[in-house]
């Protein structure tokens, strides 16, 4: 019990103690585990009534497609959604965390959440971790002050833009935005431009693919169009279907329908998504 | 001996040109490039012509190290000269020039002394349109529309969407201008002084340089941090 050792308060941010051990293991031949990245195309644009967000649905693990139809548009608040590119776990965790912080804030203030609140919470967290939390986000929403669209980079810097793209397919999508965006787009024009930009990412970038998700947020209303466009259908399906080998013969069949034990009260104080 | 040879290899480029974009249209090939030569992050030269006719049937556009491009032009001059000296009524077409350049680039790469360029070759001979690309590592291919450098990421998606076989000259120029405008917005080494050139069966013209109109009046640009203090 040496009194000379000061009791330091726990420090925030990452603890790098295990780096030396990881280095030693790598030298001994242990391959570091590859993490699931979203290698993505995510876009957002401001149209006359609000914000439209778009994303592709492919999640890659190195050269392999790990998830053909993942969800990259994350819920933050009833009026705010966030698209995430980068390491899938990081985007998922950081958006979930800020979403719950916003919910607590809403209970505390009794008001609708503002986009700048989500922005500040996210950038504070990401800056604190000095870029090690690899989440590149496109945050969009409509609050009392109007429609807002922001991009947030892994190191914590933010941009406020009329149209934005992030991810590996961002250049392909941005080339379409730069040539076709104008102010005051209607809802249909906006959706078709977002879909075109995501398709440019899907077809020209190897890290993006599969389907297009779109989310339209206007004052007091939001529409989450999951798989709005499916430009990569499975074209060749074996018409014979599956036949199980004769060894596993079906002797008898008994089907038991499961009954619902909980009554769902429609229109009650439901927990938001 | 080895130490002398070491110092003569190309290790990195010094004066570089940015992207070249080209496409096939109804009558031939259209090519566009800007006129900037960057020395690292300085814009050093603002009137470099990166599109040059070669012989009667070919147009060559280059991005990358400018001195290597000038060396390639010297090689091609010699090639065309020897071809003319045969005086046999035949002349080297774009396919042949492309083949020659591919061999030159690949052999230089194998000696670890590359010509640091991405070249675009286009031309028309005997009614056949040809558009191809060669890289500093010897990758070569032929396609209906090509781009070098950042143009691959920014211009090719637009070209893949909007190119068709029967573009007129005006439509082709409009499409190239669209691509060059996006490059001007999003490529840091791009300059607003564009040259377009066309080659058809009859002749090859390199048009005088012009600049593109850009739009900066989005309302969100006027006061970007109005809603989010601390942003850019």
GROMACS .gro file of C-alpha atoms in nm:
model
  505
    1UNK     CA    1   0.000   0.000   0.000
    2UNK     CA    2   0.232   0.269  -0.127
    3UNK     CA    3   0.093   0.617  -0.066
    4UNK     CA    4   0.327   0.763  -0.328
    5UNK     CA    5   0.120   0.607  -0.611
    6UNK     CA    6  -0.145   0.864  -0.697
    7UNK     CA    7  -0.497   0.747  -0.756
    8UNK     CA    8  -0.552   0.889  -1.104
    9UNK     CA    9  -0.912   0.934  -1.224
   10UNK     CA   10  -1.003   0.701  -1.513
   11UNK     CA   11  -0.904   0.866  -1.844
   12UNK     CA   12  -1.147   0.887  -2.134
   13UNK     CA   13  -1.082   0.770  -2.490
   14UNK     CA   14  -0.906   0.451  -2.594
   15UNK     CA   15  -0.675   0.247  -2.377
   16UNK     CA   16  -0.377   0.143  -2.591
   17UNK     CA   17  -0.233  -0.111  -2.344
   18UNK     CA   18  -0.312  -0.411  -2.560
   19UNK     CA   19  -0.130  -0.275  -2.867
   20UNK     CA   20   0.205  -0.418  -2.760
   21UNK     CA   21   0.048  -0.758  -2.701
   22UNK     CA   22  -0.127  -0.745  -3.041
   23UNK     CA   23   0.203  -0.656  -3.209
   24UNK     CA   24   0.373  -0.951  -3.042
   25UNK     CA   25   0.095  -1.189  -3.150
   26UNK     CA   26   0.110  -1.062  -3.508
   27UNK     CA   27   0.484  -1.122  -3.520
   28UNK     CA   28   0.420  -1.479  -3.403
   29UNK     CA   29   0.194  -1.530  -3.702
   30UNK     CA   30  -0.158  -1.455  -3.573
   31UNK     CA   31  -0.358  -1.288  -3.850
   32UNK     CA   32  -0.568  -0.996  -3.724
   33UNK     CA   33  -0.940  -1.054  -3.773
   34UNK     CA   34  -1.086  -0.864  -4.066
   35UNK     CA   35  -1.382  -0.652  -3.970
   36UNK     CA   36  -1.707  -0.606  -4.149
   37UNK     CA   37  -1.691  -0.283  -4.348
   38UNK     CA   38  -1.981  -0.137  -4.531
   39UNK     CA   39  -1.782  -0.021  -4.845
   40UNK     CA   40  -2.072   0.190  -4.937
   41UNK     CA   41  -2.255   0.452  -5.132
   42UNK     CA   42  -2.464   0.680  -4.909
   43UNK     CA   43  -2.618   1.007  -5.023
   44UNK     CA   44  -2.844   1.281  -4.898
   45UNK     CA   45  -3.006   1.581  -5.059
   46UNK     CA   46  -3.229   1.870  -4.958
   47UNK     CA   47  -3.539   1.917  -5.170
   48UNK     CA   48  -3.815   2.175  -5.143
   49UNK     CA   49  -4.007   2.010  -4.857
   50UNK     CA   50  -3.729   1.840  -4.662
   51UNK     CA   51  -3.449   1.585  -4.687
   52UNK     CA   52  -3.407   1.263  -4.884
   53UNK     CA   53  -3.147   1.006  -4.777
   54UNK     CA   54  -3.035   0.710  -4.987
   55UNK     CA   55  -2.806   0.410  -4.940
   56UNK     CA   56  -2.705   0.084  -5.108
   57UNK     CA   57  -2.737  -0.246  -4.919
   58UNK     CA   58  -2.407  -0.433  -4.954
   59UNK     CA   59  -2.179  -0.508  -4.656
   60UNK     CA   60  -1.831  -0.641  -4.743
   61UNK     CA   61  -1.569  -0.830  -4.545
   62UNK     CA   62  -1.258  -0.774  -4.753
   63UNK     CA   63  -1.340  -0.919  -5.098
   64UNK     CA   64  -1.649  -1.111  -4.985
   65UNK     CA   65  -2.003  -0.979  -4.969
   66UNK     CA   66  -2.101  -1.058  -4.611
   67UNK     CA   67  -2.456  -0.921  -4.619
   68UNK     CA   68  -2.647  -0.876  -4.945
   69UNK     CA   69  -2.925  -0.672  -4.796
   70UNK     CA   70  -2.817  -0.482  -4.486
   71UNK     CA   71  -2.977  -0.160  -4.357
   72UNK     CA   72  -2.754   0.142  -4.370
   73UNK     CA   73  -3.013   0.411  -4.294
   74UNK     CA   74  -3.032   0.421  -3.915
   75UNK     CA   75  -3.306   0.570  -3.701
   76UNK     CA   76  -3.201   0.857  -3.476
   77UNK     CA   77  -3.529   1.029  -3.391
   78UNK     CA   78  -3.878   1.034  -3.547
   79UNK     CA   79  -3.764   1.329  -3.759
   80UNK     CA   80  -3.394   1.245  -3.800
   81UNK     CA   81  -3.224   0.958  -3.985
   82UNK     CA   82  -2.856   0.884  -4.037
   83UNK     CA   83  -2.678   0.687  -4.312
   84UNK     CA   84  -2.352   0.520  -4.210
   85UNK     CA   85  -2.039   0.419  -4.403
   86UNK     CA   86  -1.719   0.264  -4.272
   87UNK     CA   87  -1.694  -0.012  -4.014
   88UNK     CA   88  -2.046  -0.156  -3.971
   89UNK     CA   89  -2.014  -0.208  -3.595
   90UNK     CA   90  -1.896   0.148  -3.543
   91UNK     CA   91  -2.178   0.307  -3.742
   92UNK     CA   92  -2.439   0.084  -3.575
   93UNK     CA   93  -2.309   0.145  -3.223
   94UNK     CA   94  -2.257   0.518  -3.256
   95UNK     CA   95  -2.598   0.583  -3.410
   96UNK     CA   96  -2.773   0.363  -3.150
   97UNK     CA   97  -2.592   0.543  -2.870
   98UNK     CA   98  -2.679   0.891  -2.994
   99UNK     CA   99  -3.035   0.781  -3.069
  100UNK     CA  100  -3.087   0.683  -2.704
  101UNK     CA  101  -2.921   1.003  -2.584
  102UNK     CA  102  -3.165   1.197  -2.802
  103UNK     CA  103  -3.460   1.003  -2.659
  104UNK     CA  104  -3.353   1.087  -2.304
  105UNK     CA  105  -3.309   1.449  -2.409
  106UNK     CA  106  -3.660   1.451  -2.556
  107UNK     CA  107  -3.804   1.324  -2.229
  108UNK     CA  108  -3.608   1.590  -2.042
  109UNK     CA  109  -3.706   1.886  -2.262
  110UNK     CA  110  -4.046   1.770  -2.390
  111UNK     CA  111  -3.959   1.892  -2.740
  112UNK     CA  112  -3.884   1.744  -3.081
  113UNK     CA  113  -3.512   1.669  -3.133
  114UNK     CA  114  -3.309   1.902  -3.351
  115UNK     CA  115  -3.060   1.786  -3.615
  116UNK     CA  116  -2.780   2.003  -3.468
  117UNK     CA  117  -2.821   1.817  -3.138
  118UNK     CA  118  -2.759   1.482  -3.308
  119UNK     CA  119  -2.474   1.643  -3.502
  120UNK     CA  120  -2.300   1.778  -3.193
  121UNK     CA  121  -2.339   1.453  -2.997
  122UNK     CA  122  -2.196   1.251  -3.286
  123UNK     CA  123  -1.903   1.483  -3.359
  124UNK     CA  124  -1.809   1.506  -2.991
  125UNK     CA  125  -1.796   1.128  -2.962
  126UNK     CA  126  -1.601   1.075  -3.285
  127UNK     CA  127  -1.347   1.349  -3.209
  128UNK     CA  128  -1.294   1.207  -2.863
  129UNK     CA  129  -1.183   0.879  -3.020
  130UNK     CA  130  -0.948   1.057  -3.263
  131UNK     CA  131  -1.073   0.875  -3.575
  132UNK     CA  132  -1.043   0.524  -3.431
  133UNK     CA  133  -1.423   0.491  -3.441
  134UNK     CA  134  -1.441   0.457  -3.818
  135UNK     CA  135  -1.786   0.590  -3.890
  136UNK     CA  136  -1.852   0.831  -4.178
  137UNK     CA  137  -2.211   0.951  -4.155
  138UNK     CA  138  -2.467   1.144  -4.357
  139UNK     CA  139  -2.714   1.292  -4.109
  140UNK     CA  140  -3.041   1.439  -4.230
  141UNK     CA  141  -3.366   1.554  -4.078
  142UNK     CA  142  -3.635   1.820  -4.051
  143UNK     CA  143  -3.693   2.005  -3.726
  144UNK     CA  144  -3.850   2.335  -3.617
  145UNK     CA  145  -3.565   2.530  -3.776
  146UNK     CA  146  -3.610   2.363  -4.116
  147UNK     CA  147  -3.450   2.083  -4.318
  148UNK     CA  148  -3.083   2.005  -4.248
  149UNK     CA  149  -2.822   1.781  -4.408
  150UNK     CA  150  -2.478   1.720  -4.261
  151UNK     CA  151  -2.180   1.495  -4.324
  152UNK     CA  152  -1.967   1.374  -4.033
  153UNK     CA  153  -1.618   1.236  -4.089
  154UNK     CA  154  -1.450   0.972  -3.869
  155UNK     CA  155  -1.220   1.228  -3.709
  156UNK     CA  156  -1.511   1.445  -3.603
  157UNK     CA  157  -1.529   1.726  -3.861
  158UNK     CA  158  -1.867   1.813  -4.008
  159UNK     CA  159  -2.003   1.982  -4.321
  160UNK     CA  160  -2.338   2.142  -4.382
  161UNK     CA  161  -2.441   2.084  -4.742
  162UNK     CA  162  -2.734   2.093  -4.988
  163UNK     CA  163  -2.628   1.750  -5.124
  164UNK     CA  164  -2.374   1.505  -4.988
  165UNK     CA  165  -2.224   1.165  -5.061
  166UNK     CA  166  -1.998   0.938  -4.852
  167UNK     CA  167  -1.840   0.595  -4.878
  168UNK     CA  168  -1.635   0.421  -5.146
  169UNK     CA  169  -1.897   0.496  -5.411
  170UNK     CA  170  -1.912   0.863  -5.316
  171UNK     CA  171  -1.729   0.984  -5.628
  172UNK     CA  172  -1.962   0.801  -5.864
  173UNK     CA  173  -2.267   0.934  -5.677
  174UNK     CA  174  -2.124   1.286  -5.648
  175UNK     CA  175  -2.057   1.300  -6.023
  176UNK     CA  176  -2.431   1.250  -6.074
  177UNK     CA  177  -2.526   1.505  -5.811
  178UNK     CA  178  -2.286   1.766  -5.946
  179UNK     CA  179  -2.428   1.733  -6.295
  180UNK     CA  180  -2.800   1.707  -6.208
  181UNK     CA  181  -2.877   1.876  -5.875
  182UNK     CA  182  -3.069   2.200  -5.866
  183UNK     CA  183  -3.255   2.386  -5.590
  184UNK     CA  184  -3.624   2.337  -5.529
  185UNK     CA  185  -3.657   1.976  -5.647
  186UNK     CA  186  -3.997   1.815  -5.601
  187UNK     CA  187  -4.034   1.492  -5.405
  188UNK     CA  188  -4.039   1.269  -5.714
  189UNK     CA  189  -3.748   1.447  -5.882
  190UNK     CA  190  -3.551   1.423  -5.558
  191UNK     CA  191  -3.618   1.051  -5.515
  192UNK     CA  192  -3.528   0.976  -5.876
  193UNK     CA  193  -3.201   1.174  -5.845
  194UNK     CA  194  -3.111   0.992  -5.522
  195UNK     CA  195  -3.190   0.657  -5.686
  196UNK     CA  196  -2.976   0.748  -5.989
  197UNK     CA  197  -2.685   0.847  -5.765
  198UNK     CA  198  -2.703   0.525  -5.561
  199UNK     CA  199  -2.729   0.320  -5.881
  200UNK     CA  200  -2.416   0.495  -6.011
  201UNK     CA  201  -2.245   0.376  -5.693
  202UNK     CA  202  -2.391   0.024  -5.718
  203UNK     CA  203  -2.286  -0.029  -6.078
  204UNK     CA  204  -1.953   0.156  -6.084
  205UNK     CA  205  -1.811   0.080  -5.739
  206UNK     CA  206  -1.720  -0.271  -5.630
  207UNK     CA  207  -1.778  -0.197  -5.262
  208UNK     CA  208  -2.145  -0.111  -5.323
  209UNK     CA  209  -2.421  -0.325  -5.465
  210UNK     CA  210  -2.758  -0.496  -5.434
  211UNK     CA  211  -3.057  -0.274  -5.364
  212UNK     CA  212  -3.141   0.091  -5.306
  213UNK     CA  213  -3.290   0.213  -4.976
  214UNK     CA  214  -3.452   0.557  -4.965
  215UNK     CA  215  -3.580   0.764  -4.672
  216UNK     CA  216  -3.787   1.080  -4.726
  217UNK     CA  217  -3.821   1.316  -4.427
  218UNK     CA  218  -4.055   1.615  -4.438
  219UNK     CA  219  -4.208   1.835  -4.169
  220UNK     CA  220  -4.404   1.606  -3.940
  221UNK     CA  221  -4.382   1.303  -4.168
  222UNK     CA  222  -4.128   1.042  -4.274
  223UNK     CA  223  -4.124   0.756  -4.522
  224UNK     CA  224  -3.871   0.477  -4.498
  225UNK     CA  225  -3.872   0.305  -4.837
  226UNK     CA  226  -3.677  -0.012  -4.770
  227UNK     CA  227  -3.556  -0.174  -5.096
  228UNK     CA  228  -3.721   0.100  -5.299
  229UNK     CA  229  -3.541  -0.030  -5.608
  230UNK     CA  230  -3.401  -0.377  -5.666
  231UNK     CA  231  -3.185  -0.349  -5.978
  232UNK     CA  232  -2.997  -0.676  -5.909
  233UNK     CA  233  -3.259  -0.952  -5.898
  234UNK     CA  234  -3.157  -1.315  -5.889
  235UNK     CA  235  -3.206  -1.398  -6.255
  236UNK     CA  236  -3.129  -1.767  -6.280
  237UNK     CA  237  -3.320  -1.978  -6.032
  238UNK     CA  238  -3.328  -2.353  -6.077
  239UNK     CA  239  -3.690  -2.426  -6.185
  240UNK     CA  240  -3.672  -2.773  -6.031
  241UNK     CA  241  -3.634  -2.628  -5.682
  242UNK     CA  242  -3.481  -2.826  -5.398
  243UNK     CA  243  -3.514  -3.203  -5.367
  244UNK     CA  244  -3.394  -3.363  -5.047
  245UNK     CA  245  -3.206  -3.692  -5.084
  246UNK     CA  246  -3.414  -4.006  -5.040
  247UNK     CA  247  -3.221  -4.104  -4.728
  248UNK     CA  248  -3.419  -3.862  -4.513
  249UNK     CA  249  -3.770  -3.992  -4.564
  250UNK     CA  250  -4.057  -3.793  -4.418
  251UNK     CA  251  -4.248  -4.035  -4.198
  252UNK     CA  252  -4.509  -3.803  -4.049
  253UNK     CA  253  -4.593  -3.429  -4.052
  254UNK     CA  254  -4.741  -3.235  -3.761
  255UNK     CA  255  -4.795  -2.859  -3.790
  256UNK     CA  256  -4.860  -2.661  -3.469
  257UNK     CA  257  -4.959  -2.294  -3.525
  258UNK     CA  258  -4.808  -2.070  -3.253
  259UNK     CA  259  -5.062  -1.862  -3.064
  260UNK     CA  260  -4.979  -1.503  -2.965
  261UNK     CA  261  -4.948  -1.472  -2.588
  262UNK     CA  262  -4.929  -1.091  -2.581
  263UNK     CA  263  -5.214  -0.865  -2.688
  264UNK     CA  264  -5.092  -0.580  -2.908
  265UNK     CA  265  -5.283  -0.258  -2.830
  266UNK     CA  266  -5.304  -0.056  -3.151
  267UNK     CA  267  -5.262   0.320  -3.119
  268UNK     CA  268  -5.130   0.297  -2.766
  269UNK     CA  269  -4.816   0.464  -2.633
  270UNK     CA  270  -4.593   0.250  -2.856
  271UNK     CA  271  -4.214   0.270  -2.815
  272UNK     CA  272  -4.072   0.440  -3.122
  273UNK     CA  273  -3.902   0.181  -3.341
  274UNK     CA  274   2.763   0.019  -6.277
  275UNK     CA  275   2.446  -0.055  -6.081
  276UNK     CA  276   2.463   0.270  -5.880
  277UNK     CA  277   2.479   0.476  -6.200
  278UNK     CA  278   2.175   0.297  -6.341
  279UNK     CA  279   1.979   0.347  -6.014
  280UNK     CA  280   1.991   0.724  -6.041
  281UNK     CA  281   1.838   0.714  -6.390
  282UNK     CA  282   1.513   0.541  -6.300
  283UNK     CA  283   1.184   0.725  -6.275
  284UNK     CA  284   1.080   0.717  -5.912
  285UNK     CA  285   0.800   0.973  -5.901
  286UNK     CA  286   0.638   1.220  -6.138
  287UNK     CA  287   0.721   1.591  -6.115
  288UNK     CA  288   0.507   1.796  -6.355
  289UNK     CA  289   0.173   1.623  -6.400
  290UNK     CA  290  -0.139   1.670  -6.608
  291UNK     CA  291  -0.480   1.570  -6.470
  292UNK     CA  292  -0.752   1.360  -6.634
  293UNK     CA  293  -0.834   1.307  -7.002
  294UNK     CA  294  -1.187   1.204  -7.105
  295UNK     CA  295  -1.274   1.066  -7.449
  296UNK     CA  296  -1.571   0.909  -7.624
  297UNK     CA  297  -1.673   0.769  -7.963
  298UNK     CA  298  -1.943   0.960  -8.143
  299UNK     CA  299  -2.119   0.923  -8.479
  300UNK     CA  300  -1.838   1.056  -8.699
  301UNK     CA  301  -1.529   0.971  -8.495
  302UNK     CA  302  -1.368   1.042  -8.160
  303UNK     CA  303  -1.401   1.337  -7.921
  304UNK     CA  304  -1.140   1.399  -7.655
  305UNK     CA  305  -1.116   1.659  -7.379
  306UNK     CA  306  -0.846   1.761  -7.133
  307UNK     CA  307  -0.762   2.068  -6.933
  308UNK     CA  308  -0.446   2.268  -6.992
  309UNK     CA  309  -0.287   2.260  -6.650
  310UNK     CA  310   0.054   2.124  -6.549
  311UNK     CA  311   0.091   2.087  -6.173
  312UNK     CA  312   0.428   2.078  -6.000
  313UNK     CA  313   0.327   1.886  -5.688
  314UNK     CA  314   0.060   2.103  -5.531
  315UNK     CA  315   0.154   2.419  -5.725
  316UNK     CA  316  -0.022   2.501  -6.049
  317UNK     CA  317   0.291   2.575  -6.247
  318UNK     CA  318   0.194   2.572  -6.614
  319UNK     CA  319  -0.144   2.683  -6.742
  320UNK     CA  320  -0.112   2.630  -7.116
  321UNK     CA  321   0.006   2.276  -7.166
  322UNK     CA  322  -0.152   2.109  -7.469
  323UNK     CA  323  -0.216   1.751  -7.368
  324UNK     CA  324  -0.401   1.651  -7.687
  325UNK     CA  325  -0.182   1.599  -7.994
  326UNK     CA  326  -0.251   1.457  -8.339
  327UNK     CA  327  -0.019   1.177  -8.448
  328UNK     CA  328   0.012   1.099  -8.817
  329UNK     CA  329  -0.302   1.118  -9.027
  330UNK     CA  330  -0.539   0.897  -8.835
  331UNK     CA  331  -0.468   0.928  -8.465
  332UNK     CA  332  -0.518   1.160  -8.171
  333UNK     CA  333  -0.318   1.113  -7.851
  334UNK     CA  334  -0.414   1.250  -7.512
  335UNK     CA  335  -0.197   1.209  -7.204
  336UNK     CA  336  -0.218   1.254  -6.831
  337UNK     CA  337   0.068   1.211  -6.587
  338UNK     CA  338   0.430   1.324  -6.623
  339UNK     CA  339   0.456   1.588  -6.898
  340UNK     CA  340   0.822   1.526  -6.979
  341UNK     CA  341   0.746   1.158  -7.042
  342UNK     CA  342   0.459   1.266  -7.270
  343UNK     CA  343   0.701   1.482  -7.470
  344UNK     CA  344   0.940   1.186  -7.495
  345UNK     CA  345   0.656   0.967  -7.624
  346UNK     CA  346   0.577   1.232  -7.887
  347UNK     CA  347   0.940   1.215  -8.001
  348UNK     CA  348   0.920   0.833  -8.031
  349UNK     CA  349   0.598   0.865  -8.229
  350UNK     CA  350   0.751   1.131  -8.455
  351UNK     CA  351   1.026   0.887  -8.544
  352UNK     CA  352   0.771   0.609  -8.599
  353UNK     CA  353   0.559   0.820  -8.831
  354UNK     CA  354   0.868   0.942  -9.015
  355UNK     CA  355   0.984   0.588  -9.090
  356UNK     CA  356   0.630   0.500  -9.194
  357UNK     CA  357   0.622   0.791  -9.439
  358UNK     CA  358   0.960   0.698  -9.578
  359UNK     CA  359   0.820   0.366  -9.700
  360UNK     CA  360   0.601   0.580  -9.927
  361UNK     CA  361   0.375   0.285  -9.997
  362UNK     CA  362   0.037   0.456  -9.977
  363UNK     CA  363  -0.036   0.295  -9.641
  364UNK     CA  364  -0.019   0.477  -9.312
  365UNK     CA  365  -0.024   0.367  -8.949
  366UNK     CA  366  -0.374   0.369  -8.804
  367UNK     CA  367  -0.480   0.416  -8.441
  368UNK     CA  368  -0.477   0.041  -8.369
  369UNK     CA  369  -0.114   0.016  -8.481
  370UNK     CA  370  -0.003   0.320  -8.285
  371UNK     CA  371  -0.182   0.183  -7.979
  372UNK     CA  372  -0.004  -0.148  -8.018
  373UNK     CA  373   0.334   0.027  -8.049
  374UNK     CA  374   0.273   0.239  -7.740
  375UNK     CA  375   0.158  -0.064  -7.539
  376UNK     CA  376   0.485  -0.242  -7.615
  377UNK     CA  377   0.689   0.069  -7.526
  378UNK     CA  378   0.506   0.122  -7.196
  379UNK     CA  379   0.516  -0.243  -7.093
  380UNK     CA  380   0.884  -0.284  -7.173
  381UNK     CA  381   0.976   0.029  -6.979
  382UNK     CA  382   0.772  -0.101  -6.683
  383UNK     CA  383   0.956  -0.432  -6.694
  384UNK     CA  384   1.286  -0.246  -6.660
  385UNK     CA  385   1.146  -0.062  -6.354
  386UNK     CA  386   1.181   0.267  -6.541
  387UNK     CA  387   0.826   0.353  -6.649
  388UNK     CA  388   0.698   0.638  -6.858
  389UNK     CA  389   0.466   0.784  -6.596
  390UNK     CA  390   0.162   0.841  -6.816
  391UNK     CA  391  -0.192   0.725  -6.884
  392UNK     CA  392  -0.246   0.766  -7.257
  393UNK     CA  393  -0.570   0.785  -7.451
  394UNK     CA  394  -0.554   0.699  -7.819
  395UNK     CA  395  -0.837   0.765  -8.059
  396UNK     CA  396  -0.876   0.767  -8.434
  397UNK     CA  397  -1.065   0.664  -8.745
  398UNK     CA  398  -0.921   0.463  -9.031
  399UNK     CA  399  -1.112   0.320  -9.325
  400UNK     CA  400  -1.439   0.399  -9.154
  401UNK     CA  401  -1.345   0.207  -8.839
  402UNK     CA  402  -1.353   0.412  -8.517
  403UNK     CA  403  -1.100   0.315  -8.250
  404UNK     CA  404  -1.062   0.438  -7.894
  405UNK     CA  405  -0.819   0.284  -7.648
  406UNK     CA  406  -0.610   0.347  -7.340
  407UNK     CA  407  -0.259   0.252  -7.221
  408UNK     CA  408  -0.131   0.280  -6.869
  409UNK     CA  409   0.218   0.330  -6.723
  410UNK     CA  410   0.218  -0.035  -6.619
  411UNK     CA  411   0.118  -0.153  -6.965
  412UNK     CA  412  -0.254  -0.216  -6.909
  413UNK     CA  413  -0.429  -0.153  -7.236
  414UNK     CA  414  -0.784  -0.190  -7.355
  415UNK     CA  415  -1.033  -0.058  -7.604
  416UNK     CA  416  -1.375   0.082  -7.522
  417UNK     CA  417  -1.650   0.321  -7.635
  418UNK     CA  418  -1.553   0.578  -7.374
  419UNK     CA  419  -1.238   0.608  -7.161
  420UNK     CA  420  -1.102   0.835  -6.892
  421UNK     CA  421  -0.774   0.858  -6.703
  422UNK     CA  422  -0.695   0.937  -6.342
  423UNK     CA  423  -0.980   1.073  -6.135
  424UNK     CA  424  -1.192   1.079  -6.450
  425UNK     CA  425  -1.232   0.703  -6.402
  426UNK     CA  426  -1.422   0.762  -6.080
  427UNK     CA  427  -1.605   1.084  -6.168
  428UNK     CA  428  -1.660   1.079  -6.545
  429UNK     CA  429  -1.711   0.711  -6.631
  430UNK     CA  430  -2.035   0.672  -6.429
  431UNK     CA  431  -2.185   0.961  -6.627
  432UNK     CA  432  -2.057   0.817  -6.956
  433UNK     CA  433  -2.188   0.470  -6.874
  434UNK     CA  434  -2.531   0.617  -6.812
  435UNK     CA  435  -2.556   0.863  -7.098
  436UNK     CA  436  -2.340   0.739  -7.386
  437UNK     CA  437  -2.501   0.592  -7.693
  438UNK     CA  438  -2.376   0.493  -8.038
  439UNK     CA  439  -2.532   0.779  -8.230
  440UNK     CA  440  -2.419   1.092  -8.054
  441UNK     CA  441  -2.392   1.395  -8.279
  442UNK     CA  442  -2.098   1.631  -8.245
  443UNK     CA  443  -2.298   1.878  -8.033
  444UNK     CA  444  -2.432   1.605  -7.803
  445UNK     CA  445  -2.083   1.459  -7.764
  446UNK     CA  446  -1.936   1.796  -7.674
  447UNK     CA  447  -2.216   1.859  -7.421
  448UNK     CA  448  -2.150   1.521  -7.261
  449UNK     CA  449  -1.775   1.586  -7.242
  450UNK     CA  450  -1.839   1.930  -7.091
  451UNK     CA  451  -2.062   1.771  -6.827
  452UNK     CA  452  -1.780   1.533  -6.731
  453UNK     CA  453  -1.516   1.808  -6.731
  454UNK     CA  454  -1.738   2.026  -6.514
  455UNK     CA  455  -1.771   1.756  -6.248
  456UNK     CA  456  -1.393   1.708  -6.264
  457UNK     CA  457  -1.345   2.083  -6.225
  458UNK     CA  458  -1.561   2.083  -5.911
  459UNK     CA  459  -1.417   1.773  -5.752
  460UNK     CA  460  -1.055   1.724  -5.871
  461UNK     CA  461  -0.807   1.945  -5.693
  462UNK     CA  462  -0.563   1.942  -5.984
  463UNK     CA  463  -0.816   2.050  -6.246
  464UNK     CA  464  -0.798   2.392  -6.414
  465UNK     CA  465  -1.079   2.583  -6.582
  466UNK     CA  466  -0.914   2.595  -6.924
  467UNK     CA  467  -1.041   2.307  -7.134
  468UNK     CA  468  -0.938   2.190  -7.477
  469UNK     CA  469  -1.157   1.964  -7.685
  470UNK     CA  470  -1.039   1.792  -7.998
  471UNK     CA  471  -1.208   1.575  -8.253
  472UNK     CA  472  -1.085   1.330  -8.510
  473UNK     CA  473  -1.287   1.199  -8.801
  474UNK     CA  474  -1.206   1.012  -9.119
  475UNK     CA  475  -1.133   1.339  -9.296
  476UNK     CA  476  -0.935   1.546  -9.050
  477UNK     CA  477  -0.827   1.614  -8.696
  478UNK     CA  478  -0.900   1.943  -8.519
  479UNK     CA  479  -0.780   2.062  -8.181
  480UNK     CA  480  -1.017   2.343  -8.083
  481UNK     CA  481  -0.901   2.659  -7.907
  482UNK     CA  482  -0.924   2.652  -7.527
  483UNK     CA  483  -1.235   2.771  -7.343
  484UNK     CA  484  -1.359   2.777  -6.984
  485UNK     CA  485  -1.665   2.618  -6.829
  486UNK     CA  486  -1.942   2.801  -6.646
  487UNK     CA  487  -1.974   2.700  -6.284
  488UNK     CA  488  -2.264   2.745  -6.042
  489UNK     CA  489  -2.205   2.851  -5.683
  490UNK     CA  490  -2.541   3.003  -5.590
  491UNK     CA  491  -2.695   2.726  -5.383
  492UNK     CA  492  -2.869   2.885  -5.086
  493UNK     CA  493  -2.702   2.638  -4.851
  494UNK     CA  494  -2.363   2.773  -4.958
  495UNK     CA  495  -2.454   3.130  -4.864
  496UNK     CA  496  -2.453   3.074  -4.492
  497UNK     CA  497  -2.350   2.715  -4.432
  498UNK     CA  498  -2.318   2.731  -4.056
  499UNK     CA  499  -2.648   2.905  -3.994
  500UNK     CA  500  -2.800   2.590  -3.850
  501UNK     CA  501  -2.485   2.425  -3.718
  502UNK     CA  502  -2.221   2.642  -3.554
  503UNK     CA  503  -1.882   2.475  -3.563
  504UNK     CA  504  -1.935   2.323  -3.906
  505UNK     CA  505  -1.764   2.417  -4.229
   0.00000   0.00000   0.00000
